[in-house]
Amino acid sequence: MSAENGAGADDGPIDAYLDELFAATHDGDPAAVRRLLAETEAHLRESAARLRGQGLDALDAEREAVRRFGPVGTVTPVLRPSLRDVARLPLRALVRPLVGLAAVGAIAVGLSGALSELFGRVWGAGFVSGDLPGVAYTAARCAVLQAPYPGLDCAQAAAAHHWGEIVEYRVALGVLGLVLLLVWRVLPRDTALPAGLVPSLAAAAFLLAAAGTGLLALNAAVQGWQGTGAWLSAAVVALPLGAVFALTALRAMRMKPARA
């Protein structure tokens, strides 16, 4: 960026700010990015010139102009489309965010599997995967379930069998989530989405999952605690993630460009 109005040496605070802003807007619309950089530089140079006229030296004037303008994070949201524009976005713009959401969701399931393993070791397989009252198995099915677990009755063997399935399937999904996370990392960034859209979707998904699994855990607890752990482990993972994404979405949507 060129120094206008005699605004200090190259690579001063204004140039550093513009470099940071350019790096932060690399996935935005090129024309919008150019306009934002030009308008930002003009504003900062003019502000620095006024401050120099008030007695500050060139370096301090640039620093104060940058401080008054605000952090880069409060400027970049203006490049994002509004929610009304989502329908007009190309499908490729949604690929990377959806892969990222799928990755986070799968990893969360994997974490709930690890938590189910812990619950089962502390409180027994029945707490995680025991059958609710009224569930019965045929003699043939009991024989199949009891074969790997000598010494256990049919209900205990069924709980141990289901506990292993819950943990294994969830952890396998968590591993898939890690793979998806790697894919997400290498996918190209495309058109920016509306501020807060992705974390809002994630928050809604996790909070709904927390509510649903929490109710199922409560139902199992009321009926004797059998099978409570499978649902409780999911709710324990989903609830804090939903809260984190909700706060992230609110912060993103509240950001407004600062001006001196």
PDB file of C-alpha atoms in Angstrom:
ATOM      1  CA  MET A   1       0.000   0.000   0.000  1.00  0.00           C
ATOM      2  CA  SER A   2       1.297   3.452  -0.825  1.00  0.00           C
ATOM      3  CA  ALA A   3       1.669   6.090   1.866  1.00  0.00           C
ATOM      4  CA  GLU A   4      -0.729   8.950   1.228  1.00  0.00           C
ATOM      5  CA  ASN A   5      -0.726  12.420   2.761  1.00  0.00           C
ATOM      6  CA  GLY A   6       2.787  11.878   4.069  1.00  0.00           C
ATOM      7  CA  ALA A   7       1.564   9.255   6.484  1.00  0.00           C
ATOM      8  CA  GLY A   8       4.758   7.812   7.830  1.00  0.00           C
ATOM      9  CA  ALA A   9       7.218   5.240   6.593  1.00  0.00           C
ATOM     10  CA  ASP A  10       6.431   2.053   4.719  1.00  0.00           C
ATOM     11  CA  ASP A  11       5.652  -0.955   6.897  1.00  0.00           C
ATOM     12  CA  GLY A  12       4.387   1.295   9.660  1.00  0.00           C
ATOM     13  CA  PRO A  13       1.320   0.510  11.780  1.00  0.00           C
ATOM     14  CA  ILE A  14      -1.099   1.328   8.946  1.00  0.00           C
ATOM     15  CA  ASP A  15       0.725  -0.886   6.443  1.00  0.00           C
ATOM     16  CA  ALA A  16       0.872  -3.712   8.988  1.00  0.00           C
ATOM     17  CA  TYR A  17      -2.854  -3.342   9.626  1.00  0.00           C
ATOM     18  CA  LEU A  18      -3.640  -3.419   5.908  1.00  0.00           C
ATOM     19  CA  ASP A  19      -1.489  -6.531   5.476  1.00  0.00           C
ATOM     20  CA  GLU A  20      -3.378  -8.238   8.302  1.00  0.00           C
ATOM     21  CA  LEU A  21      -6.702  -7.182   6.815  1.00  0.00           C
ATOM     22  CA  PHE A  22      -5.692  -8.495   3.399  1.00  0.00           C
ATOM     23  CA  ALA A  23      -4.721 -11.870   4.893  1.00  0.00           C
ATOM     24  CA  ALA A  24      -8.005 -12.073   6.800  1.00  0.00           C
ATOM     25  CA  THR A  25     -10.124 -11.394   3.703  1.00  0.00           C
ATOM     26  CA  HIS A  26      -8.529 -13.826   1.259  1.00  0.00           C
ATOM     27  CA  ASP A  27     -11.752 -15.849   0.954  1.00  0.00           C
ATOM     28  CA  GLY A  28     -13.946 -12.816   0.250  1.00  0.00           C
ATOM     29  CA  ASP A  29     -15.218 -11.503  -3.047  1.00  0.00           C
ATOM     30  CA  PRO A  30     -12.184  -9.943  -4.793  1.00  0.00           C
ATOM     31  CA  ALA A  31     -13.983  -6.733  -5.791  1.00  0.00           C
ATOM     32  CA  ALA A  32     -15.375  -6.276  -2.277  1.00  0.00           C
ATOM     33  CA  VAL A  33     -11.950  -6.931  -0.775  1.00  0.00           C
ATOM     34  CA  ARG A  34     -10.350  -4.313  -3.017  1.00  0.00           C
ATOM     35  CA  ARG A  35     -12.960  -1.747  -2.058  1.00  0.00           C
ATOM     36  CA  LEU A  36     -12.617  -2.522   1.636  1.00  0.00           C
ATOM     37  CA  LEU A  37      -8.821  -2.228   1.530  1.00  0.00           C
ATOM     38  CA  ALA A  38      -8.958   1.038  -0.412  1.00  0.00           C
ATOM     39  CA  GLU A  39     -11.581   2.574   1.889  1.00  0.00           C
ATOM     40  CA  THR A  40      -9.754   1.369   4.986  1.00  0.00           C
ATOM     41  CA  GLU A  41      -6.426   2.780   3.847  1.00  0.00           C
ATOM     42  CA  ALA A  42      -7.983   6.119   2.910  1.00  0.00           C
ATOM     43  CA  HIS A  43      -9.712   6.360   6.281  1.00  0.00           C
ATOM     44  CA  LEU A  44      -6.577   5.443   8.231  1.00  0.00           C
ATOM     45  CA  ARG A  45      -4.353   7.839   6.273  1.00  0.00           C
ATOM     46  CA  GLU A  46      -6.808  10.717   6.775  1.00  0.00           C
ATOM     47  CA  SER A  47      -7.171   9.930  10.474  1.00  0.00           C
ATOM     48  CA  ALA A  48      -3.388   9.791  10.901  1.00  0.00           C
ATOM     49  CA  ALA A  49      -3.012  13.120   9.085  1.00  0.00           C
ATOM     50  CA  ARG A  50      -5.525  14.759  11.443  1.00  0.00           C
ATOM     51  CA  LEU A  51      -3.713  13.366  14.447  1.00  0.00           C
ATOM     52  CA  ARG A  52      -0.387  14.665  13.183  1.00  0.00           C
ATOM     53  CA  GLY A  53      -2.013  18.062  12.882  1.00  0.00           C
ATOM     54  CA  GLN A  54      -2.890  17.764  16.574  1.00  0.00           C
ATOM     55  CA  GLY A  55       0.775  17.343  17.475  1.00  0.00           C
ATOM     56  CA  LEU A  56       1.450  13.587  17.328  1.00  0.00           C
ATOM     57  CA  ASP A  57       4.495  12.368  15.452  1.00  0.00           C
ATOM     58  CA  ALA A  58       3.972  10.211  12.351  1.00  0.00           C
ATOM     59  CA  LEU A  59       4.417   6.829  14.065  1.00  0.00           C
ATOM     60  CA  ASP A  60       2.205   7.619  17.041  1.00  0.00           C
ATOM     61  CA  ALA A  61      -0.412   9.112  14.717  1.00  0.00           C
ATOM     62  CA  GLU A  62      -0.613   5.888  12.706  1.00  0.00           C
ATOM     63  CA  ARG A  63      -0.820   3.785  15.862  1.00  0.00           C
ATOM     64  CA  GLU A  64      -3.651   5.905  17.232  1.00  0.00           C
ATOM     65  CA  ALA A  65      -5.495   5.853  13.891  1.00  0.00           C
ATOM     66  CA  VAL A  66      -5.317   2.060  13.830  1.00  0.00           C
ATOM     67  CA  ARG A  67      -6.447   1.813  17.455  1.00  0.00           C
ATOM     68  CA  ARG A  68      -9.469   4.004  16.798  1.00  0.00           C
ATOM     69  CA  PHE A  69     -10.410   2.102  13.662  1.00  0.00           C
ATOM     70  CA  GLY A  70     -10.694  -1.171  15.558  1.00  0.00           C
ATOM     71  CA  PRO A  71      -9.327  -4.722  15.269  1.00  0.00           C
ATOM     72  CA  VAL A  72      -9.345  -6.520  11.927  1.00  0.00           C
ATOM     73  CA  GLY A  73     -11.962  -8.918  13.278  1.00  0.00           C
ATOM     74  CA  THR A  74     -14.494  -6.091  13.543  1.00  0.00           C
ATOM     75  CA  VAL A  75     -13.948  -5.043   9.922  1.00  0.00           C
ATOM     76  CA  THR A  76     -14.061  -8.312   7.971  1.00  0.00           C
ATOM     77  CA  PRO A  77     -17.756  -9.153   8.674  1.00  0.00           C
ATOM     78  CA  VAL A  78     -18.824  -6.462   6.194  1.00  0.00           C
ATOM     79  CA  LEU A  79     -17.586  -8.741   3.401  1.00  0.00           C
ATOM     80  CA  ARG A  80     -19.964 -11.504   4.306  1.00  0.00           C
ATOM     81  CA  PRO A  81     -23.327 -11.792   2.559  1.00  0.00           C
ATOM     82  CA  SER A  82     -26.536 -11.456   4.543  1.00  0.00           C
ATOM     83  CA  LEU A  83     -28.874 -14.344   5.299  1.00  0.00           C
ATOM     84  CA  ARG A  84     -31.087 -13.163   2.427  1.00  0.00           C
ATOM     85  CA  ASP A  85     -28.234 -13.946   0.036  1.00  0.00           C
ATOM     86  CA  VAL A  86     -27.751 -17.588   1.075  1.00  0.00           C
ATOM     87  CA  ALA A  87     -30.127 -18.923  -1.590  1.00  0.00           C
ATOM     88  CA  ARG A  88     -28.054 -17.218  -4.286  1.00  0.00           C
ATOM     89  CA  LEU A  89     -24.742 -18.692  -3.151  1.00  0.00           C
ATOM     90  CA  PRO A  90     -23.210 -21.415  -5.349  1.00  0.00           C
ATOM     91  CA  LEU A  91     -23.419 -24.937  -3.938  1.00  0.00           C
ATOM     92  CA  ARG A  92     -19.637 -25.165  -3.818  1.00  0.00           C
ATOM     93  CA  ALA A  93     -19.674 -22.433  -1.166  1.00  0.00           C
ATOM     94  CA  LEU A  94     -21.474 -24.845   1.182  1.00  0.00           C
ATOM     95  CA  VAL A  95     -19.219 -27.879   0.686  1.00  0.00           C
ATOM     96  CA  ARG A  96     -16.434 -26.893   3.060  1.00  0.00           C
ATOM     97  CA  PRO A  97     -18.745 -25.682   5.875  1.00  0.00           C
ATOM     98  CA  LEU A  98     -20.885 -28.836   5.638  1.00  0.00           C
ATOM     99  CA  VAL A  99     -17.824 -31.074   5.726  1.00  0.00           C
ATOM    100  CA  GLY A 100     -16.610 -29.140   8.769  1.00  0.00           C
ATOM    101  CA  LEU A 101     -19.952 -29.532  10.529  1.00  0.00           C
ATOM    102  CA  ALA A 102     -20.039 -33.244   9.733  1.00  0.00           C
ATOM    103  CA  ALA A 103     -16.505 -33.615  11.087  1.00  0.00           C
ATOM    104  CA  VAL A 104     -17.331 -31.871  14.360  1.00  0.00           C
ATOM    105  CA  GLY A 105     -20.520 -33.879  14.742  1.00  0.00           C
ATOM    106  CA  ALA A 106     -18.777 -37.194  14.130  1.00  0.00           C
ATOM    107  CA  ILE A 107     -15.958 -36.333  16.526  1.00  0.00           C
ATOM    108  CA  ALA A 108     -18.560 -35.446  19.160  1.00  0.00           C
ATOM    109  CA  VAL A 109     -20.155 -38.882  18.700  1.00  0.00           C
ATOM    110  CA  GLY A 110     -16.710 -40.429  19.126  1.00  0.00           C
ATOM    111  CA  LEU A 111     -16.235 -38.533  22.382  1.00  0.00           C
ATOM    112  CA  SER A 112     -19.590 -39.797  23.617  1.00  0.00           C
ATOM    113  CA  GLY A 113     -18.393 -43.322  22.831  1.00  0.00           C
ATOM    114  CA  ALA A 114     -15.298 -42.820  24.959  1.00  0.00           C
ATOM    115  CA  LEU A 115     -17.501 -41.456  27.736  1.00  0.00           C
ATOM    116  CA  SER A 116     -19.778 -44.501  27.433  1.00  0.00           C
ATOM    117  CA  GLU A 117     -16.736 -46.713  27.894  1.00  0.00           C
ATOM    118  CA  LEU A 118     -15.880 -44.824  31.079  1.00  0.00           C
ATOM    119  CA  PHE A 119     -19.457 -44.997  32.363  1.00  0.00           C
ATOM    120  CA  GLY A 120     -19.566 -48.732  31.765  1.00  0.00           C
ATOM    121  CA  ARG A 121     -16.322 -49.348  33.625  1.00  0.00           C
ATOM    122  CA  VAL A 122     -17.420 -47.246  36.587  1.00  0.00           C
ATOM    123  CA  TRP A 123     -21.104 -48.193  36.889  1.00  0.00           C
ATOM    124  CA  GLY A 124     -21.343 -51.355  34.822  1.00  0.00           C
ATOM    125  CA  ALA A 125     -22.510 -52.234  31.324  1.00  0.00           C
ATOM    126  CA  GLY A 126     -26.145 -52.163  32.417  1.00  0.00           C
ATOM    127  CA  PHE A 127     -25.976 -48.447  33.170  1.00  0.00           C
ATOM    128  CA  VAL A 128     -24.873 -47.766  29.592  1.00  0.00           C
ATOM    129  CA  SER A 129     -26.763 -50.331  27.598  1.00  0.00           C
ATOM    130  CA  GLY A 130     -29.085 -52.325  29.822  1.00  0.00           C
ATOM    131  CA  ASP A 131     -32.556 -52.980  28.426  1.00  0.00           C
ATOM    132  CA  LEU A 132     -35.563 -51.126  29.772  1.00  0.00           C
ATOM    133  CA  PRO A 133     -38.171 -53.150  31.704  1.00  0.00           C
ATOM    134  CA  GLY A 134     -40.292 -55.370  29.496  1.00  0.00           C
ATOM    135  CA  VAL A 135     -37.583 -56.307  26.972  1.00  0.00           C
ATOM    136  CA  ALA A 136     -37.185 -60.081  26.615  1.00  0.00           C
ATOM    137  CA  TYR A 137     -35.079 -62.396  24.432  1.00  0.00           C
ATOM    138  CA  THR A 138     -35.768 -65.850  23.083  1.00  0.00           C
ATOM    139  CA  ALA A 139     -33.802 -68.769  24.470  1.00  0.00           C
ATOM    140  CA  ALA A 140     -31.843 -69.012  21.197  1.00  0.00           C
ATOM    141  CA  ARG A 141     -30.917 -65.322  21.283  1.00  0.00           C
ATOM    142  CA  CYS A 142     -29.888 -65.584  24.932  1.00  0.00           C
ATOM    143  CA  ALA A 143     -27.594 -68.470  24.078  1.00  0.00           C
ATOM    144  CA  VAL A 144     -25.897 -66.374  21.385  1.00  0.00           C
ATOM    145  CA  LEU A 145     -25.516 -63.405  23.718  1.00  0.00           C
ATOM    146  CA  GLN A 146     -24.198 -65.470  26.628  1.00  0.00           C
ATOM    147  CA  ALA A 147     -21.636 -67.401  24.603  1.00  0.00           C
ATOM    148  CA  PRO A 148     -18.888 -64.703  24.813  1.00  0.00           C
ATOM    149  CA  TYR A 149     -19.765 -63.952  28.453  1.00  0.00           C
ATOM    150  CA  PRO A 150     -19.776 -67.149  30.506  1.00  0.00           C
ATOM    151  CA  GLY A 151     -21.194 -66.694  33.951  1.00  0.00           C
ATOM    152  CA  LEU A 152     -23.521 -63.834  33.025  1.00  0.00           C
ATOM    153  CA  ASP A 153     -27.267 -64.215  32.807  1.00  0.00           C
ATOM    154  CA  CYS A 154     -29.083 -63.219  29.618  1.00  0.00           C
ATOM    155  CA  ALA A 155     -29.794 -59.615  30.627  1.00  0.00           C
ATOM    156  CA  GLN A 156     -26.210 -59.035  31.761  1.00  0.00           C
ATOM    157  CA  ALA A 157     -24.783 -60.599  28.608  1.00  0.00           C
ATOM    158  CA  ALA A 158     -27.094 -58.478  26.445  1.00  0.00           C
ATOM    159  CA  ALA A 159     -25.962 -55.330  28.270  1.00  0.00           C
ATOM    160  CA  ALA A 160     -22.283 -56.243  27.848  1.00  0.00           C
ATOM    161  CA  HIS A 161     -22.826 -56.984  24.147  1.00  0.00           C
ATOM    162  CA  HIS A 162     -24.678 -53.738  23.502  1.00  0.00           C
ATOM    163  CA  TRP A 163     -22.148 -51.749  25.525  1.00  0.00           C
ATOM    164  CA  GLY A 164     -19.374 -52.958  23.233  1.00  0.00           C
ATOM    165  CA  GLU A 165     -21.404 -52.027  20.148  1.00  0.00           C
ATOM    166  CA  ILE A 166     -22.195 -48.543  21.462  1.00  0.00           C
ATOM    167  CA  VAL A 167     -18.562 -47.803  22.241  1.00  0.00           C
ATOM    168  CA  GLU A 168     -17.140 -49.340  19.064  1.00  0.00           C
ATOM    169  CA  TYR A 169     -19.585 -47.745  16.633  1.00  0.00           C
ATOM    170  CA  ARG A 170     -19.325 -44.322  18.208  1.00  0.00           C
ATOM    171  CA  VAL A 171     -15.539 -44.370  18.387  1.00  0.00           C
ATOM    172  CA  ALA A 172     -15.393 -45.532  14.758  1.00  0.00           C
ATOM    173  CA  LEU A 173     -17.568 -42.562  13.818  1.00  0.00           C
ATOM    174  CA  GLY A 174     -15.231 -40.322  15.771  1.00  0.00           C
ATOM    175  CA  VAL A 175     -12.280 -41.614  13.741  1.00  0.00           C
ATOM    176  CA  LEU A 176     -14.247 -40.873  10.574  1.00  0.00           C
ATOM    177  CA  GLY A 177     -14.760 -37.367  11.935  1.00  0.00           C
ATOM    178  CA  LEU A 178     -11.000 -36.903  12.243  1.00  0.00           C
ATOM    179  CA  VAL A 179     -10.626 -37.963   8.612  1.00  0.00           C
ATOM    180  CA  LEU A 180     -13.313 -35.488   7.596  1.00  0.00           C
ATOM    181  CA  LEU A 181     -11.498 -32.814   9.576  1.00  0.00           C
ATOM    182  CA  LEU A 182      -8.379 -33.438   7.495  1.00  0.00           C
ATOM    183  CA  VAL A 183     -10.483 -33.211   4.337  1.00  0.00           C
ATOM    184  CA  TRP A 184     -11.986 -29.949   5.599  1.00  0.00           C
ATOM    185  CA  ARG A 185      -8.505 -28.530   6.147  1.00  0.00           C
ATOM    186  CA  VAL A 186      -7.456 -29.104   2.535  1.00  0.00           C
ATOM    187  CA  LEU A 187     -10.706 -28.058   0.864  1.00  0.00           C
ATOM    188  CA  PRO A 188     -10.389 -24.635  -0.806  1.00  0.00           C
ATOM    189  CA  ARG A 189     -12.075 -21.706   0.863  1.00  0.00           C
ATOM    190  CA  ASP A 190     -14.819 -20.375  -1.371  1.00  0.00           C
ATOM    191  CA  THR A 191     -17.373 -17.617  -1.011  1.00  0.00           C
ATOM    192  CA  ALA A 192     -17.743 -16.378   2.544  1.00  0.00           C
ATOM    193  CA  LEU A 193     -21.026 -17.248   4.263  1.00  0.00           C
ATOM    194  CA  PRO A 194     -23.164 -14.867   6.332  1.00  0.00           C
ATOM    195  CA  ALA A 195     -21.603 -14.053   9.674  1.00  0.00           C
ATOM    196  CA  GLY A 196     -22.667 -16.545  12.319  1.00  0.00           C
ATOM    197  CA  LEU A 197     -24.480 -18.909   9.938  1.00  0.00           C
ATOM    198  CA  VAL A 198     -22.241 -21.954  10.388  1.00  0.00           C
ATOM    199  CA  PRO A 199     -21.914 -21.738  14.185  1.00  0.00           C
ATOM    200  CA  SER A 200     -25.685 -21.101  14.389  1.00  0.00           C
ATOM    201  CA  LEU A 201     -26.385 -24.333  12.507  1.00  0.00           C
ATOM    202  CA  ALA A 202     -23.921 -26.202  14.709  1.00  0.00           C
ATOM    203  CA  ALA A 203     -25.451 -24.715  17.863  1.00  0.00           C
ATOM    204  CA  ALA A 204     -28.973 -25.693  16.782  1.00  0.00           C
ATOM    205  CA  ALA A 205     -27.893 -29.246  15.963  1.00  0.00           C
ATOM    206  CA  PHE A 206     -26.001 -29.790  19.208  1.00  0.00           C
ATOM    207  CA  LEU A 207     -28.604 -28.161  21.433  1.00  0.00           C
ATOM    208  CA  LEU A 208     -31.384 -30.242  19.841  1.00  0.00           C
ATOM    209  CA  ALA A 209     -29.235 -33.361  20.277  1.00  0.00           C
ATOM    210  CA  ALA A 210     -28.597 -32.444  23.913  1.00  0.00           C
ATOM    211  CA  ALA A 211     -32.315 -31.931  24.542  1.00  0.00           C
ATOM    212  CA  GLY A 212     -33.336 -35.170  22.835  1.00  0.00           C
ATOM    213  CA  THR A 213     -30.692 -37.387  24.421  1.00  0.00           C
ATOM    214  CA  GLY A 214     -31.202 -35.697  27.781  1.00  0.00           C
ATOM    215  CA  LEU A 215     -34.902 -36.571  27.729  1.00  0.00           C
ATOM    216  CA  LEU A 216     -34.112 -40.165  26.766  1.00  0.00           C
ATOM    217  CA  ALA A 217     -31.565 -40.384  29.597  1.00  0.00           C
ATOM    218  CA  LEU A 218     -34.169 -39.041  32.037  1.00  0.00           C
ATOM    219  CA  ASN A 219     -36.719 -41.571  30.808  1.00  0.00           C
ATOM    220  CA  ALA A 220     -34.252 -44.421  31.298  1.00  0.00           C
ATOM    221  CA  ALA A 221     -33.309 -43.132  34.757  1.00  0.00           C
ATOM    222  CA  VAL A 222     -36.944 -42.997  35.826  1.00  0.00           C
ATOM    223  CA  GLN A 223     -37.380 -46.620  34.774  1.00  0.00           C
ATOM    224  CA  GLY A 224     -34.438 -47.926  36.771  1.00  0.00           C
ATOM    225  CA  TRP A 225     -31.216 -46.445  35.327  1.00  0.00           C
ATOM    226  CA  GLN A 226     -30.716 -49.265  32.828  1.00  0.00           C
ATOM    227  CA  GLY A 227     -29.436 -47.796  29.548  1.00  0.00           C
ATOM    228  CA  THR A 228     -29.152 -44.276  30.953  1.00  0.00           C
ATOM    229  CA  GLY A 229     -25.436 -43.939  30.241  1.00  0.00           C
ATOM    230  CA  ALA A 230     -25.708 -44.258  26.460  1.00  0.00           C
ATOM    231  CA  TRP A 231     -27.985 -41.215  26.258  1.00  0.00           C
ATOM    232  CA  LEU A 232     -26.323 -39.321  29.086  1.00  0.00           C
ATOM    233  CA  SER A 233     -22.899 -39.567  27.455  1.00  0.00           C
ATOM    234  CA  ALA A 234     -24.313 -38.005  24.289  1.00  0.00           C
ATOM    235  CA  ALA A 235     -26.053 -35.196  26.179  1.00  0.00           C
ATOM    236  CA  VAL A 236     -22.931 -34.420  28.226  1.00  0.00           C
ATOM    237  CA  VAL A 237     -20.925 -33.931  25.022  1.00  0.00           C
ATOM    238  CA  ALA A 238     -23.613 -32.141  22.997  1.00  0.00           C
ATOM    239  CA  LEU A 239     -24.695 -29.541  25.569  1.00  0.00           C
ATOM    240  CA  PRO A 240     -21.365 -27.700  26.052  1.00  0.00           C
ATOM    241  CA  LEU A 241     -20.633 -27.842  22.335  1.00  0.00           C
ATOM    242  CA  GLY A 242     -24.034 -26.322  21.605  1.00  0.00           C
ATOM    243  CA  ALA A 243     -23.371 -23.555  24.136  1.00  0.00           C
ATOM    244  CA  VAL A 244     -19.936 -22.793  22.672  1.00  0.00           C
ATOM    245  CA  PHE A 245     -21.274 -22.603  19.124  1.00  0.00           C
ATOM    246  CA  ALA A 246     -24.208 -20.448  20.241  1.00  0.00           C
ATOM    247  CA  LEU A 247     -21.868 -17.946  21.888  1.00  0.00           C
ATOM    248  CA  THR A 248     -19.638 -17.982  18.807  1.00  0.00           C
ATOM    249  CA  ALA A 249     -22.618 -17.286  16.556  1.00  0.00           C
ATOM    250  CA  LEU A 250     -23.843 -14.416  18.736  1.00  0.00           C
ATOM    251  CA  ARG A 251     -20.382 -12.866  18.816  1.00  0.00           C
ATOM    252  CA  ALA A 252     -20.037 -13.136  15.041  1.00  0.00           C
ATOM    253  CA  MET A 253     -23.447 -11.595  14.362  1.00  0.00           C
ATOM    254  CA  ARG A 254     -22.865  -8.722  16.760  1.00  0.00           C
ATOM    255  CA  MET A 255     -19.568  -7.699  15.209  1.00  0.00           C
ATOM    256  CA  LYS A 256     -19.781  -4.375  13.384  1.00  0.00           C
ATOM    257  CA  PRO A 257     -17.048  -2.482  11.680  1.00  0.00           C
ATOM    258  CA  ALA A 258     -15.507   0.121  13.954  1.00  0.00           C
ATOM    259  CA  ARG A 259     -14.876   3.684  12.800  1.00  0.00           C
ATOM    260  CA  ALA A 260     -12.991   6.533  14.428  1.00  0.00           C
TER     261      ALA A 260
END
